[in-house]
mmCIF file of C-alpha atoms in Angstrom:
data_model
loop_
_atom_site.group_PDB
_atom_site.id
_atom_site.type_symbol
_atom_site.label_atom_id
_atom_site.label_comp_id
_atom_site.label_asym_id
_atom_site.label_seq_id
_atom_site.Cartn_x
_atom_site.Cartn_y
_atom_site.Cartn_z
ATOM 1 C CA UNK P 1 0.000 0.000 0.000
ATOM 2 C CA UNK P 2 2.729 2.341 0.387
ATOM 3 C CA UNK P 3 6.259 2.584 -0.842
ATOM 4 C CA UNK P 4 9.268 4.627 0.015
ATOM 5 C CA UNK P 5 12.092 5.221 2.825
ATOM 6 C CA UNK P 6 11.356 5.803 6.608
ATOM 7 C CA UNK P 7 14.169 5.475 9.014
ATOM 8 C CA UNK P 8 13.310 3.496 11.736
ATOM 9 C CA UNK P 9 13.713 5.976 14.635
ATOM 10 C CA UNK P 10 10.634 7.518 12.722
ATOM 11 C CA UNK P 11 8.595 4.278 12.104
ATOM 12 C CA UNK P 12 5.413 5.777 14.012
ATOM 13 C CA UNK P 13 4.917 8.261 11.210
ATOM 14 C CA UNK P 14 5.163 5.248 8.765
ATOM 15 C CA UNK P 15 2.212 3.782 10.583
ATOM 16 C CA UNK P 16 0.048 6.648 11.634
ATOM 17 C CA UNK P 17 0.061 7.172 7.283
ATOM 18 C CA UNK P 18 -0.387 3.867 6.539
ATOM 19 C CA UNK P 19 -3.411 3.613 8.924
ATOM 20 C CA UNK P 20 -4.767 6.980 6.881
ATOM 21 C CA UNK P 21 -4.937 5.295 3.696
ATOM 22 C CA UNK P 22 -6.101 1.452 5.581
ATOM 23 C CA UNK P 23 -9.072 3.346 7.173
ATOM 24 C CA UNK P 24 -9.561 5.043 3.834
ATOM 25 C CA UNK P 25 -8.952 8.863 5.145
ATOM 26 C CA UNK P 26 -6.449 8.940 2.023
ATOM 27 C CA UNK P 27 -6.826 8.050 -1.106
ATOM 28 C CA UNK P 28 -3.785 8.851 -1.940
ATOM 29 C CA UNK P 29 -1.159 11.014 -0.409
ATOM 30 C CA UNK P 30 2.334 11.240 0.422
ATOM 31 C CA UNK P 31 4.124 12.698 3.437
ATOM 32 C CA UNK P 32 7.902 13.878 3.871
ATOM 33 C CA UNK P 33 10.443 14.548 7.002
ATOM 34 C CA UNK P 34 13.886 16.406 7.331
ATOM 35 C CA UNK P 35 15.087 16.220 10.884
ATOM 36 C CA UNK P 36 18.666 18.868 10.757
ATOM 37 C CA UNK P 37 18.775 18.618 7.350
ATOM 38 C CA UNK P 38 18.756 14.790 7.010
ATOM 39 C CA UNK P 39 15.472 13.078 5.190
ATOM 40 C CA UNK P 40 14.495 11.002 7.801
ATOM 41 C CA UNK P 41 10.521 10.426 5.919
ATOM 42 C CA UNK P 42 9.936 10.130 2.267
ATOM 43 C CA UNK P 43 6.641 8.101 1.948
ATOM 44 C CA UNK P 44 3.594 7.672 -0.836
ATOM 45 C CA UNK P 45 1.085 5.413 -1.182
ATOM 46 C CA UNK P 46 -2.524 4.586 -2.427
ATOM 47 C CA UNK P 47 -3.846 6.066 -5.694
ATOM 48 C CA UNK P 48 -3.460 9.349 -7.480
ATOM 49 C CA UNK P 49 -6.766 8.630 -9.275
ATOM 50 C CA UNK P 50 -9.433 7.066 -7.681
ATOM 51 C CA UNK P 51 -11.498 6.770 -10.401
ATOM 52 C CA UNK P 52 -9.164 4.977 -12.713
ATOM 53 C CA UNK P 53 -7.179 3.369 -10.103
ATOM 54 C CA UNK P 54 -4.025 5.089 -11.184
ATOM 55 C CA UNK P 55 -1.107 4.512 -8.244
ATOM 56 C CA UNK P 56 0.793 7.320 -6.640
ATOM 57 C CA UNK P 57 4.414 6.987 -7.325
ATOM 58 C CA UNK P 58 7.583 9.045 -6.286
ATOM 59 C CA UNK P 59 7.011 11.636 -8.387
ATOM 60 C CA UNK P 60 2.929 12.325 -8.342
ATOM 61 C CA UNK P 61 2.367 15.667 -7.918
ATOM 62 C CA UNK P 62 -1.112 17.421 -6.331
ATOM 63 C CA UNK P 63 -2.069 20.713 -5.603
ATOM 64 C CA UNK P 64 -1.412 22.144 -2.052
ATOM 65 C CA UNK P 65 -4.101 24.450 -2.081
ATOM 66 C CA UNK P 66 -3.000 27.534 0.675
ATOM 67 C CA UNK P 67 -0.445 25.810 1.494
ATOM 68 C CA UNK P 68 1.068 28.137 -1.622
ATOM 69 C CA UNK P 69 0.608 30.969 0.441
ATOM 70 C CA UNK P 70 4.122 30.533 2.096
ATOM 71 C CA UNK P 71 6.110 30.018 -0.981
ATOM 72 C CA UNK P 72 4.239 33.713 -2.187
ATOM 73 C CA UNK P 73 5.103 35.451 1.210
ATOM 74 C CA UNK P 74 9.017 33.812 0.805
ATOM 75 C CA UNK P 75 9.372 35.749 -2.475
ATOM 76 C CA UNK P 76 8.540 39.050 -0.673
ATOM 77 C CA UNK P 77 10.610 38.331 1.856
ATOM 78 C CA UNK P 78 13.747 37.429 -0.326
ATOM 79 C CA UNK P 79 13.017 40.477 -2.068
ATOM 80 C CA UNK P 80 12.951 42.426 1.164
ATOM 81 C CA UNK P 81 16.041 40.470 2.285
ATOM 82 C CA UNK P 82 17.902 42.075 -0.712
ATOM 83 C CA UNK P 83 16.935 45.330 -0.094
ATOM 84 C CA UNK P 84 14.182 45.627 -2.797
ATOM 85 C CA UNK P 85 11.713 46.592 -0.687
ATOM 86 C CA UNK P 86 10.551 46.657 3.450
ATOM 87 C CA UNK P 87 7.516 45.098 4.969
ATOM 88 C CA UNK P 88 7.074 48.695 6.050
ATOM 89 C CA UNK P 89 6.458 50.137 2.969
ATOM 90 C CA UNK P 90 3.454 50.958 1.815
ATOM 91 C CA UNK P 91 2.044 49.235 -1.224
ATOM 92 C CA UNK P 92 1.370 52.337 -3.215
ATOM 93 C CA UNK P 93 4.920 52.981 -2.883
ATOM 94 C CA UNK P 94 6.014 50.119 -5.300
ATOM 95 C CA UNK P 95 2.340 49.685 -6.850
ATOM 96 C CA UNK P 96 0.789 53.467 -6.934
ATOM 97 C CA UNK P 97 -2.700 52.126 -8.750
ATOM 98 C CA UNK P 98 -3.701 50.261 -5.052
ATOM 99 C CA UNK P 99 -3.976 53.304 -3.051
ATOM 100 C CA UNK P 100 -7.153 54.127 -4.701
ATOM 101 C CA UNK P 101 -10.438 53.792 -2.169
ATOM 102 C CA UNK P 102 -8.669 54.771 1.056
ATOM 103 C CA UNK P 103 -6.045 51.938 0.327
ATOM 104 C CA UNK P 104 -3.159 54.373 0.401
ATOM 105 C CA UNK P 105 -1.820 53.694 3.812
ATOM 106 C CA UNK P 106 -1.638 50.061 3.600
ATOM 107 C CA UNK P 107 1.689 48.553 4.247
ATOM 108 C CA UNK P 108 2.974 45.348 2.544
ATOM 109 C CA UNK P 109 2.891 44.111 6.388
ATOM 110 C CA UNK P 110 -0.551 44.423 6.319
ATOM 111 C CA UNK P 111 -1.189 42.574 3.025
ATOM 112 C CA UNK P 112 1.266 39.394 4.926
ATOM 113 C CA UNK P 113 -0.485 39.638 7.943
ATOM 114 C CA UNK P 114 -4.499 39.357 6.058
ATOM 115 C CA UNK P 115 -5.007 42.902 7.453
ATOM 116 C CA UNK P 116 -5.412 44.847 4.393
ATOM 117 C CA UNK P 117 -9.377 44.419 4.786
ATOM 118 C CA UNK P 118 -9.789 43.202 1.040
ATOM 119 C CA UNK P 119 -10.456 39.224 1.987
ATOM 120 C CA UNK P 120 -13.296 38.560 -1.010
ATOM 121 C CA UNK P 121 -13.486 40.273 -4.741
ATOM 122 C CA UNK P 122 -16.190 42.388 -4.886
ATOM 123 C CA UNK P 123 -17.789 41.017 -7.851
ATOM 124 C CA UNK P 124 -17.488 37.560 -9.536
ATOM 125 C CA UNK P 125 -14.569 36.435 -11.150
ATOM 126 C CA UNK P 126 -14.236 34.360 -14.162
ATOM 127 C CA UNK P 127 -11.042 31.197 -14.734
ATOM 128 C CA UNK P 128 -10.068 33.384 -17.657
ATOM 129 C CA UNK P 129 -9.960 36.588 -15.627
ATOM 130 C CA UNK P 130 -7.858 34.775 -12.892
ATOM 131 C CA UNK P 131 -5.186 33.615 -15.408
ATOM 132 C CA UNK P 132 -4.750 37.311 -15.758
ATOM 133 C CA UNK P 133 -2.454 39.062 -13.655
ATOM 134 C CA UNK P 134 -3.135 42.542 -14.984
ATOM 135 C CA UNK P 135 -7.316 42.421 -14.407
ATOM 136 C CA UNK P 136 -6.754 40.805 -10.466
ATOM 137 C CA UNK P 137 -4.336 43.974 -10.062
ATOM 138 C CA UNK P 138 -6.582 46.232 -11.340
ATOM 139 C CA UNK P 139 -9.437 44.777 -9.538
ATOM 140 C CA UNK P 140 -7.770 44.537 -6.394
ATOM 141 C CA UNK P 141 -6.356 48.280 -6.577
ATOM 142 C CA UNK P 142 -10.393 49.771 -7.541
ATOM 143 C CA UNK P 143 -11.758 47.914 -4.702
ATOM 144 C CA UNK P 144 -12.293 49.631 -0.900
ATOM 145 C CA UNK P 145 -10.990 48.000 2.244
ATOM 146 C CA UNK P 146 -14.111 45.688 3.884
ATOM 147 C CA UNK P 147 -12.758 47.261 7.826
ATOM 148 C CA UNK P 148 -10.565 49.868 8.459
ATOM 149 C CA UNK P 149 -7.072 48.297 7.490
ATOM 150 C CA UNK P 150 -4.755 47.015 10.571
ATOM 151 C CA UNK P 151 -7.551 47.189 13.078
ATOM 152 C CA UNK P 152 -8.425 43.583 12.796
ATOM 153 C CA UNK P 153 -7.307 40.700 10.304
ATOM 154 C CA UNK P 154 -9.044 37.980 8.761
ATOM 155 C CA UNK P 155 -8.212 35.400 6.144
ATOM 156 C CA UNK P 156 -7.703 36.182 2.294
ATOM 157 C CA UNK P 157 -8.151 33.180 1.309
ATOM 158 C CA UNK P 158 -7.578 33.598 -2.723
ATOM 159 C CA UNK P 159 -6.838 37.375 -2.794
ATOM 160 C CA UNK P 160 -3.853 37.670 -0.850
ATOM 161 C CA UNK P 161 -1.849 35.505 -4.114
ATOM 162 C CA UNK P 162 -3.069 38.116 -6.178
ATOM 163 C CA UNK P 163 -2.339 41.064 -3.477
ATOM 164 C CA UNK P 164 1.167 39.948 -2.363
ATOM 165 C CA UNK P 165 1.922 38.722 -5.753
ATOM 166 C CA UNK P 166 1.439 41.941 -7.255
ATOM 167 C CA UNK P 167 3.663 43.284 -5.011
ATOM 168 C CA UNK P 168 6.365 40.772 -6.174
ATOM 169 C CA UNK P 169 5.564 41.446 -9.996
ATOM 170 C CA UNK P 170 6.122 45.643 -9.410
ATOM 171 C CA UNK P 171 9.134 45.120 -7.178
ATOM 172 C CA UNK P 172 11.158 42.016 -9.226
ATOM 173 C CA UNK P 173 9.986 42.779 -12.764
ATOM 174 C CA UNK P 174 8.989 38.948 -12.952
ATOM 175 C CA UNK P 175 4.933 37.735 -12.463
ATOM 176 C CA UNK P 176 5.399 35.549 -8.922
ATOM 177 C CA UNK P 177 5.101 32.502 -10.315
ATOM 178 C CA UNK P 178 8.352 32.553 -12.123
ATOM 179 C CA UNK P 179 10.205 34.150 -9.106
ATOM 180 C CA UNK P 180 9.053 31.085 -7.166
ATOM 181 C CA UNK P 181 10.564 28.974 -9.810
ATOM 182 C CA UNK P 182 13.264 30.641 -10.173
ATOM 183 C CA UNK P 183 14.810 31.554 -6.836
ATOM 184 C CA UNK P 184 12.670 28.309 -4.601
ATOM 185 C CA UNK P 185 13.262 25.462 -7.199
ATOM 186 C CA UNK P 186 11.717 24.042 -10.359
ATOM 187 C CA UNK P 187 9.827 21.146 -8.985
ATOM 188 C CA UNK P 188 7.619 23.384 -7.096
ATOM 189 C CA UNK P 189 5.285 24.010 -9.712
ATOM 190 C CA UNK P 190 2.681 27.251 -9.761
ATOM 191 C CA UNK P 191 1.209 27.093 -13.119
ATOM 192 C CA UNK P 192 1.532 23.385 -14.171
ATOM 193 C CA UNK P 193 2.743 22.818 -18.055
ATOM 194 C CA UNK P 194 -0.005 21.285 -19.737
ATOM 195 C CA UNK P 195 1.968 18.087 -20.756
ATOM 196 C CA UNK P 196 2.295 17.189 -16.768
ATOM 197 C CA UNK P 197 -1.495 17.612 -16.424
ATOM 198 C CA UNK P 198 -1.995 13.789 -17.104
ATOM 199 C CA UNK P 199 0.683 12.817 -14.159
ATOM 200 C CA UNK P 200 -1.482 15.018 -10.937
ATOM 201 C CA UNK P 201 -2.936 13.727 -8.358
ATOM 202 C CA UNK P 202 -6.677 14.008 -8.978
ATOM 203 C CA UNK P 203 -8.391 15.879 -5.878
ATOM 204 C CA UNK P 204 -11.726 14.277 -4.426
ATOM 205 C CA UNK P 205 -14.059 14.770 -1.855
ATOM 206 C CA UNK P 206 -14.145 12.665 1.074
ATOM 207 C CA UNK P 207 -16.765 12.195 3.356
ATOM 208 C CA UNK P 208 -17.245 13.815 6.791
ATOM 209 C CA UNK P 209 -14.722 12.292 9.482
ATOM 210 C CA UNK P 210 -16.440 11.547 12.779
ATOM 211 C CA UNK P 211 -13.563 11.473 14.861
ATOM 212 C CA UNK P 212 -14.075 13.970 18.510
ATOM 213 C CA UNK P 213 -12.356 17.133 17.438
ATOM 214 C CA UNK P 214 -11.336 19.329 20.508
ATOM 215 C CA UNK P 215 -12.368 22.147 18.443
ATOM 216 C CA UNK P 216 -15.965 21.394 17.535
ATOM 217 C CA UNK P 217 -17.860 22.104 20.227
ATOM 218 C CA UNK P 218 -21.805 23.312 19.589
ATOM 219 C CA UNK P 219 -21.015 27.253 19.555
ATOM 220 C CA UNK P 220 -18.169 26.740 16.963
ATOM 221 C CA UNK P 221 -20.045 23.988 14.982
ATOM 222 C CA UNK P 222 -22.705 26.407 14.811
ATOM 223 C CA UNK P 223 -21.032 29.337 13.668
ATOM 224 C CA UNK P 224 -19.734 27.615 10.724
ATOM 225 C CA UNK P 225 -22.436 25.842 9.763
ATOM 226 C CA UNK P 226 -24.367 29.457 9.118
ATOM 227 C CA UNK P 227 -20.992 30.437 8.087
ATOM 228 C CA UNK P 228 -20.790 27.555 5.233
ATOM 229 C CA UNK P 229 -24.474 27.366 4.240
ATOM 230 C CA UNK P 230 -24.262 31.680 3.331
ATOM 231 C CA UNK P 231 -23.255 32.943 0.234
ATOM 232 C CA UNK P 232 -23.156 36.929 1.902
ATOM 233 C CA UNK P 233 -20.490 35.330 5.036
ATOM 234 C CA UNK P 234 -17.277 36.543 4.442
ATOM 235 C CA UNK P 235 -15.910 32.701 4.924
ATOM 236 C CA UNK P 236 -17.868 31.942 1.450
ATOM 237 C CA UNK P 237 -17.011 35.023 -0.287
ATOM 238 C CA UNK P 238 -13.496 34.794 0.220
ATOM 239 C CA UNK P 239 -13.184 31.223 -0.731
ATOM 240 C CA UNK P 240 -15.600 30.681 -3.563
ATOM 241 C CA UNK P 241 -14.912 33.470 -5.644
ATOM 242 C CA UNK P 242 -13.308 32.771 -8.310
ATOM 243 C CA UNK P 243 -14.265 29.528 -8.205
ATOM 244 C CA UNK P 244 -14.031 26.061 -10.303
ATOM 245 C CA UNK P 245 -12.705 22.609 -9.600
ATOM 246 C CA UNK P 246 -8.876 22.427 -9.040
ATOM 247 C CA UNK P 247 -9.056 19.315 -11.335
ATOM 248 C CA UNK P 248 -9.574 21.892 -14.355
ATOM 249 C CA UNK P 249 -6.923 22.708 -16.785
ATOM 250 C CA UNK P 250 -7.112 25.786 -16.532
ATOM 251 C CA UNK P 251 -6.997 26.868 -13.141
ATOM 252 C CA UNK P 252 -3.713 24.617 -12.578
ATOM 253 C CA UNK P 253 -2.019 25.656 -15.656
ATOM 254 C CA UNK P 254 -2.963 29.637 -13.876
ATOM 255 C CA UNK P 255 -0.586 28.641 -11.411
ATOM 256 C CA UNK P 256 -3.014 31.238 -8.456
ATOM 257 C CA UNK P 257 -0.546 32.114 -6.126
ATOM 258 C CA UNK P 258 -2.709 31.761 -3.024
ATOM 259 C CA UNK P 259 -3.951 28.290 -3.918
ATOM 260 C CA UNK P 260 -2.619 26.870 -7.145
ATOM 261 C CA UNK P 261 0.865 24.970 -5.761
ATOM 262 C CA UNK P 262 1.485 22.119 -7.361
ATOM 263 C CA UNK P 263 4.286 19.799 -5.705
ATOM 264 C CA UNK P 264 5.113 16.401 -3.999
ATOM 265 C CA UNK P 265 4.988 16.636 -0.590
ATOM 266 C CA UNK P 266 9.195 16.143 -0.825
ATOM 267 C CA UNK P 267 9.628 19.455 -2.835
ATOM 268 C CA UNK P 268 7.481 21.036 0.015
ATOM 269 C CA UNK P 269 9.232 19.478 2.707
ATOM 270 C CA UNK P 270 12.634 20.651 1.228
ATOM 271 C CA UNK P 271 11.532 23.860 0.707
ATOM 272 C CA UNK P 272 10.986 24.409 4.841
ATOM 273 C CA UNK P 273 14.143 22.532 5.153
ATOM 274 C CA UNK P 274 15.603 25.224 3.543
ATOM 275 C CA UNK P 275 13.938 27.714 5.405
ATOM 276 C CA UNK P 276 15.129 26.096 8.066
ATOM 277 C CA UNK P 277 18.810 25.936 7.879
ATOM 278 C CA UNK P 278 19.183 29.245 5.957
ATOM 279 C CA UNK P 279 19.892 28.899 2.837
ATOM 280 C CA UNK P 280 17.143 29.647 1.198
ATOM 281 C CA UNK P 281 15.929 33.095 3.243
ATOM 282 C CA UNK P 282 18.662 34.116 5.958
ATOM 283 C CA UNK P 283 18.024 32.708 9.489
ATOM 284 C CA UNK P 284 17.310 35.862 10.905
ATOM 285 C CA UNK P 285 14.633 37.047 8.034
ATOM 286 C CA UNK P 286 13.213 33.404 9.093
ATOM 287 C CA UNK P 287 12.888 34.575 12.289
ATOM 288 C CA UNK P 288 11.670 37.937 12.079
ATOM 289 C CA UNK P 289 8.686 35.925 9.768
ATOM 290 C CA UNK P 290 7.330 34.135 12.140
ATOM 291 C CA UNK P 291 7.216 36.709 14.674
ATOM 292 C CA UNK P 292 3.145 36.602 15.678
ATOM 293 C CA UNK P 293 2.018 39.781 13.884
ATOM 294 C CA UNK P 294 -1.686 39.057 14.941
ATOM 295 C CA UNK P 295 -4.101 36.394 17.152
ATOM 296 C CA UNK P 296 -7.440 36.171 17.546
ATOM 297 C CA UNK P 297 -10.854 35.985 16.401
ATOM 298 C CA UNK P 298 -10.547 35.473 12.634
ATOM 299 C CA UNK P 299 -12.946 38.037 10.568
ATOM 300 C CA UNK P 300 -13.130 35.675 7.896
ATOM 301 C CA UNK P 301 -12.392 32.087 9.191
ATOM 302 C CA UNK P 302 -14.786 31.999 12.191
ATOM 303 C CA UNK P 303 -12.359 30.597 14.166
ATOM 304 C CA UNK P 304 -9.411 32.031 15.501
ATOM 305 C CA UNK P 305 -6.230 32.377 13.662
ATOM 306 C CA UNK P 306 -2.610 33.422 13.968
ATOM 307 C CA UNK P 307 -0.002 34.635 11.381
ATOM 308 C CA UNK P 308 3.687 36.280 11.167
ATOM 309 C CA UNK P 309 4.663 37.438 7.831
ATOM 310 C CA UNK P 310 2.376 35.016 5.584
ATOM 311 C CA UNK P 311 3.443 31.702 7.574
ATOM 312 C CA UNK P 312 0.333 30.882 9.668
ATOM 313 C CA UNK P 313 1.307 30.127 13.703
ATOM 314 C CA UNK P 314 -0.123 27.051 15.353
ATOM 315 C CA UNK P 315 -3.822 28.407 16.205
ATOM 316 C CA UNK P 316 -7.468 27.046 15.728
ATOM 317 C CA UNK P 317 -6.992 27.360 12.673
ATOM 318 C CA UNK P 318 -3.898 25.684 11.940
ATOM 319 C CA UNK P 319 -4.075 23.066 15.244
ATOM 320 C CA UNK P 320 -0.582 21.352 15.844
ATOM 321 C CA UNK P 321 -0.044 18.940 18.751
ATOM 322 C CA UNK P 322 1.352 20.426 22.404
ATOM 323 C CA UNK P 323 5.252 19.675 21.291
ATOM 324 C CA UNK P 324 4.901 21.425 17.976
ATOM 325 C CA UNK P 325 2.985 24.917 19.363
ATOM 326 C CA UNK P 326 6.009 26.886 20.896
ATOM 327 C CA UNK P 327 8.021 27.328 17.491
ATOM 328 C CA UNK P 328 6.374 25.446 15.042
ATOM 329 C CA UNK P 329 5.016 27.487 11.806
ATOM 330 C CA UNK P 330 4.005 27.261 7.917
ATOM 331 C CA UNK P 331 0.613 26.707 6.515
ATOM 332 C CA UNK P 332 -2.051 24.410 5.597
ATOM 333 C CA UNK P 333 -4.614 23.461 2.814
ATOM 334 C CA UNK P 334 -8.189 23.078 2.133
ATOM 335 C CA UNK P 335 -7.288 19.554 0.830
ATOM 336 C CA UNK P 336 -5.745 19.066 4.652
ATOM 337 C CA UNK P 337 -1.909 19.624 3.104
ATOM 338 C CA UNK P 338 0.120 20.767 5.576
ATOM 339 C CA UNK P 339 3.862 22.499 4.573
ATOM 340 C CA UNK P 340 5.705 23.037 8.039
ATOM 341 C CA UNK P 341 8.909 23.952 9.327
ATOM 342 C CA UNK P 342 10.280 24.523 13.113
ATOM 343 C CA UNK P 343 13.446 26.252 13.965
ATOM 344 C CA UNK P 344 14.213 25.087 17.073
ATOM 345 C CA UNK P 345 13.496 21.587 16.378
ATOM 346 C CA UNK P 346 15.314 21.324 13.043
ATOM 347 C CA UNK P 347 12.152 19.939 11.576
ATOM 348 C CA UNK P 348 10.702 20.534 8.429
ATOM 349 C CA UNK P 349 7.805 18.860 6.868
ATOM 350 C CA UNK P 350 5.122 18.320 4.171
ATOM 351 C CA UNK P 351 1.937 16.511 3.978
ATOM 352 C CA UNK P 352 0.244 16.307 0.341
ATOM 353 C CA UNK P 353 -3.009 14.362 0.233
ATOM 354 C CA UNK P 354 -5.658 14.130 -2.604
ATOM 355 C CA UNK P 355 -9.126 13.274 -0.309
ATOM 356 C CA UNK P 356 -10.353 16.586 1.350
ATOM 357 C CA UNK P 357 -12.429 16.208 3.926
ATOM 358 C CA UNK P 358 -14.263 19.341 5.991
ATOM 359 C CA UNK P 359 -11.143 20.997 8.395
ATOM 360 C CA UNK P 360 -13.399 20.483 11.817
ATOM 361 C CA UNK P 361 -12.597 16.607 12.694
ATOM 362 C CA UNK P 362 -9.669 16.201 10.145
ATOM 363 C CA UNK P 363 -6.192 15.200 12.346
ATOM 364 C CA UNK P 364 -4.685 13.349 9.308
ATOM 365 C CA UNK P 365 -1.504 16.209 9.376
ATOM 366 C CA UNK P 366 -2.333 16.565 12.789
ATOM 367 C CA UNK P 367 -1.053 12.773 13.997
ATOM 368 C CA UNK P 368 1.818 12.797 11.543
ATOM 369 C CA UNK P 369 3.570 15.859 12.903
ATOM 370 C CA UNK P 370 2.366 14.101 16.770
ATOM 371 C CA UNK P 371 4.335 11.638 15.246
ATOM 372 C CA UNK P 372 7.476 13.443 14.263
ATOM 373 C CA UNK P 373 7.644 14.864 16.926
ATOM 374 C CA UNK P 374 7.188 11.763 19.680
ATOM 375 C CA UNK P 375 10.363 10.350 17.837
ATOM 376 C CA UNK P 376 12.679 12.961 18.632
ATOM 377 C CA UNK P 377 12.280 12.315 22.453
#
């Protein structure tokens, strides 16, 4: 059922993802572990297609969904770490369209942080639209802030790609998506060549999990449910629009750069190792990212939620076991992907499945990174 290297010291991350796909909570998936810079995980299993049966191999890639979000922030913050720009700045500075509608004081600290107060587009927007980097700018910059901007935060879910990444395209000279390739490696893929479309993962829906969740208790179950079942709640508008299967074409070939990541989970994992040991943003730029910025009730998400500089910190909203909570940070996916990386325990790690299932009562990232971290003692 599943294939790969584990070394033994971390065999009770082998099982808890072997009983995943047994119990059928994955269809597929694949998980991977560097402990100081040493793989110590590298596992796959089940099938990348459940419809035609197709197997996951080494190399199957699947979309991350916001789990992107971190490789978007990390070009901003390499281009800040070069001197191209501050997180102080304000984002007319560097992209003079956006201060329009009382946007003019918004820093790019503020856009990394989900405080800008633009979560949701205020009107639909089409696939073809979203492929277009020029109409989300010029959206984004006509559009007025939802709250007054730094005064609260809450999650933007699809617009922060577009608002950071914007950013990135004024500053570098290069659309995001090719800085990411660039500078973060070429097997982290955001905007899929349409020859590799055949190879993905296929993404399915799984059905509701009915494990206890220490989360869902009445109150929050209810608040989502409205939340969920309300096309005016800021949860729906911010996640739904634009909207379309991330099966189609053309939405992975877009390459959206808060959602459209497409990677194994050992190209994720590699990229926090390298966030880890340096090389990839400098160890004190790392650290200054994950400063908490803001905690709290979540505008958008319900539930509360935590965030440095575009990595998310363990919260409600990303929930990490007791061992993981003091340093632990990164972000996860709708699909329950999880990218994570931890500075003081050397750990980095990815978790790249192809069966979503609702976030309330979903613990399949949650008991591999338990297990990561039971093994180091």
């Amino acid at each position: 059922m599943i294939d790969g290297v584990c070394d033994d010291a971390f065999a009770g991350v082998q099982d808890v993802f072997a009983e995943n796909l047994r119990s059928g909570q994955d269809d597929g998936a694949a998980v991977a572990v560097f402990v100081d810079g040493r793989c110590v995980v590298d596992l796959w299993g089940g099938v990348a297609d459940a419809r035609s049966g197709r197997p996951w191999v080494r190399d199957t890639a699947c979309v991350t969904f916001s789990a992107t979000k971190a490789l978007t922030a990390a070009a901003a913050l390499l281009l800040a770490e070069r001197g191209r720009l501050a997180v102080s700045d304000r984002v007319a500075d560097h992209w003079p369209e956006f201060g329009a509608g009382g946007k003019d004081a918004i820093t790019v600290e503020q856009l990394l942080t989900h405080q800008a107060g633009l979560p949701a587009f205020a009107r639909p927007i089409g696939l073809d639209e979203a492929a277009d980097a020029d109409a989300m700018a010029e959206q984004l910059a006509g559009q007025a802030p939802e709250w007054e901007p730094g005064s609260a935060h809450g999650y933007h879910a699809l617009t922060f790609g577009w608002l950071v990444g914007e950013v990135v395209r004024r500053v570098s000279g290069r659309p995001v998506q090719e800085v990411i390739a660039e500078e973060f490696g070429p097997d982290l893929w955001l905007g899929v060549r349409p020859a590799r479309l055949p190879e993905l993962a296929r993404i399915a829906a799984g059905r509701p999990l009915r494990a206890p969740d220490p989360l869902a208790d009445e109150s929050t179950v209810i608040r989502l449910v409205a939340a969920t079942s309300d096309p005016d709640s800021p949860l729906l508008r911010s996640t739904a629009n634009p909207s379309g299967s991330f099966n189609r074409p053309e939405l992975l070939t877009a390459g959206w750069p808060a959602a459209g990541l497409v990677c194994t989970a050992r190209a994720l994992a590699d990229f926090y190792r390298r966030l880890v040991d340096g090389t990839l943003l400098s160890r004190g730029t790392v650290k200054e990212a994950i400063r908490e910025r803001v905690r709290g009730p979540d505008r958008t998400l319900v539930i509360d939620s935590a965030f440095g500089l575009g990595f998310m910190r363990p919260s409600a909203s990303m929930w990490l076991p007791p061992a993981a909570r003091p340093s632990a940070f990164g972000h996860p996916g709708a699909s329950g992907a999880l990218g994570l990386g931890d500075l003081e325990a050397g750990v980095a790690l990815a978790y790249v499945p192809n069966l979503t299932h609702p976030a309330l009562g979903d613990r399949r990232a949650y008991r591999l990174v338990e297990a990561v971290y039971a093994a180091l003692g």
